PDB file of C-alpha atoms and ligand atoms in Angstrom:
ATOM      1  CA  UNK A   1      95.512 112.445 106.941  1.00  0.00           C
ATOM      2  CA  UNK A   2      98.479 110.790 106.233  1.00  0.00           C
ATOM      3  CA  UNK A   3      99.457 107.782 109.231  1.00  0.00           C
ATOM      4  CA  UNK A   4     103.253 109.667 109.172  1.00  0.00           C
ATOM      5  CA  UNK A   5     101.406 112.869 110.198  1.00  0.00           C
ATOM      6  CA  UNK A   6      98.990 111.716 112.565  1.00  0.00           C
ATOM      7  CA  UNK A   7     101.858 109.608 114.078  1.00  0.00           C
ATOM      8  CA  UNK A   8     103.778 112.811 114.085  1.00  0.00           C
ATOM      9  CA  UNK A   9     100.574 114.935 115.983  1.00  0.00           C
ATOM     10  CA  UNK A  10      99.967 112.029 118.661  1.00  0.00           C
ATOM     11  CA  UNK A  11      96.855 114.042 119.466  1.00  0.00           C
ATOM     12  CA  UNK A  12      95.006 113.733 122.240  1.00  0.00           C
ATOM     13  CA  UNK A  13      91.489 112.912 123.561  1.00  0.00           C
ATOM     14  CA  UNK A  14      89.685 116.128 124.191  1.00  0.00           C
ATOM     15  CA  UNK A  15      87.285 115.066 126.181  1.00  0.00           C
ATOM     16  CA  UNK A  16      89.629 113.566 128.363  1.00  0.00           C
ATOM     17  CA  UNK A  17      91.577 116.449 128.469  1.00  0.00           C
ATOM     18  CA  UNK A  18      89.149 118.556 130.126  1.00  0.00           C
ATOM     19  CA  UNK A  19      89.132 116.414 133.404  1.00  0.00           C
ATOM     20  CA  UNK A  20      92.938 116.663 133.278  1.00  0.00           C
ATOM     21  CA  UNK A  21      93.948 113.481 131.859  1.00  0.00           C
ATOM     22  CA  UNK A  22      96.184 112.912 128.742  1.00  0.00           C
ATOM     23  CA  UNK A  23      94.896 110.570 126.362  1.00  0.00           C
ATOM     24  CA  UNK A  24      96.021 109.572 122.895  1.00  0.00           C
ATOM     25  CA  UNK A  25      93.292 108.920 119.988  1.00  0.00           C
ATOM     26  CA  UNK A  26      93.724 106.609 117.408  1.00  0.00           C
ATOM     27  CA  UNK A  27      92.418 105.375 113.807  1.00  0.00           C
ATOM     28  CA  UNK A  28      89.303 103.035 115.061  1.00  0.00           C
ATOM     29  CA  UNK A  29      87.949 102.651 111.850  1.00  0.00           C
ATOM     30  CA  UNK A  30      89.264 103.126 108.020  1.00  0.00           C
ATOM     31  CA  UNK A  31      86.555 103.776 105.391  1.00  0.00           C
ATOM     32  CA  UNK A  32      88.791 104.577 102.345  1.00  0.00           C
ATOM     33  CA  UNK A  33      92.437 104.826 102.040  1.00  0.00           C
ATOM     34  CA  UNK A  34      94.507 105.571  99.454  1.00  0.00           C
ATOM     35  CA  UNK A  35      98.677 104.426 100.027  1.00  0.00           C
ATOM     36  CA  UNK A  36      99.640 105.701 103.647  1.00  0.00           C
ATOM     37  CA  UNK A  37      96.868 108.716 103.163  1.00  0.00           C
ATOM     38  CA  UNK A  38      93.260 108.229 105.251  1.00  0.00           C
ATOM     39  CA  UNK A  39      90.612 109.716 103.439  1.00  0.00           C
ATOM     40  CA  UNK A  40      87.881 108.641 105.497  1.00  0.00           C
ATOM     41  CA  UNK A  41      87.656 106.940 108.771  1.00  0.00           C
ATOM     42  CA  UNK A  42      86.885 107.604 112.505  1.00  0.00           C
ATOM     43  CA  UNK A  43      89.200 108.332 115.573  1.00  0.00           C
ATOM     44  CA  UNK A  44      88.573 106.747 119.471  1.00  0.00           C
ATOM     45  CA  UNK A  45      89.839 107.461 122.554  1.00  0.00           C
ATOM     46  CA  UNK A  46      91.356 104.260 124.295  1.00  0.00           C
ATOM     47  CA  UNK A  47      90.550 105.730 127.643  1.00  0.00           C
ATOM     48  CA  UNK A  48      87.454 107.514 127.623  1.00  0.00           C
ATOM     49  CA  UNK A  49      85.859 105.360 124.135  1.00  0.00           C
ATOM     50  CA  UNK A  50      84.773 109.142 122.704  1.00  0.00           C
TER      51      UNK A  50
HETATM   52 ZN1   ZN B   1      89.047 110.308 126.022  1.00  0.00          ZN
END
């Protein structure tokens, strides 16, 4: 994913979402990249560590 899109999405945590709160996930980890484009990596939540 491409960091304009996922800047553009802001998603959220899902996890935290069930219990009600609203928490944004972001790029924890970046195994490849190629210009502004992810190609492999992992997503955390900053609340919830998921
Ligand atoms: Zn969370």
């Amino acid at each position: 994913m491409r960091d304009s899109h996922f800047e553009r999405f802001r998603p959220i945590c899902p996890s935290c979402r069930s219990t009600g709160t609203v928490s944004p996930i972001h790029v924890a980890h970046v195994e490849r990249r190629v210009d502004d484009d992810v190609i492999d990596g992992s997503l955390m939540c900053g609340t919830c560590r998921t």
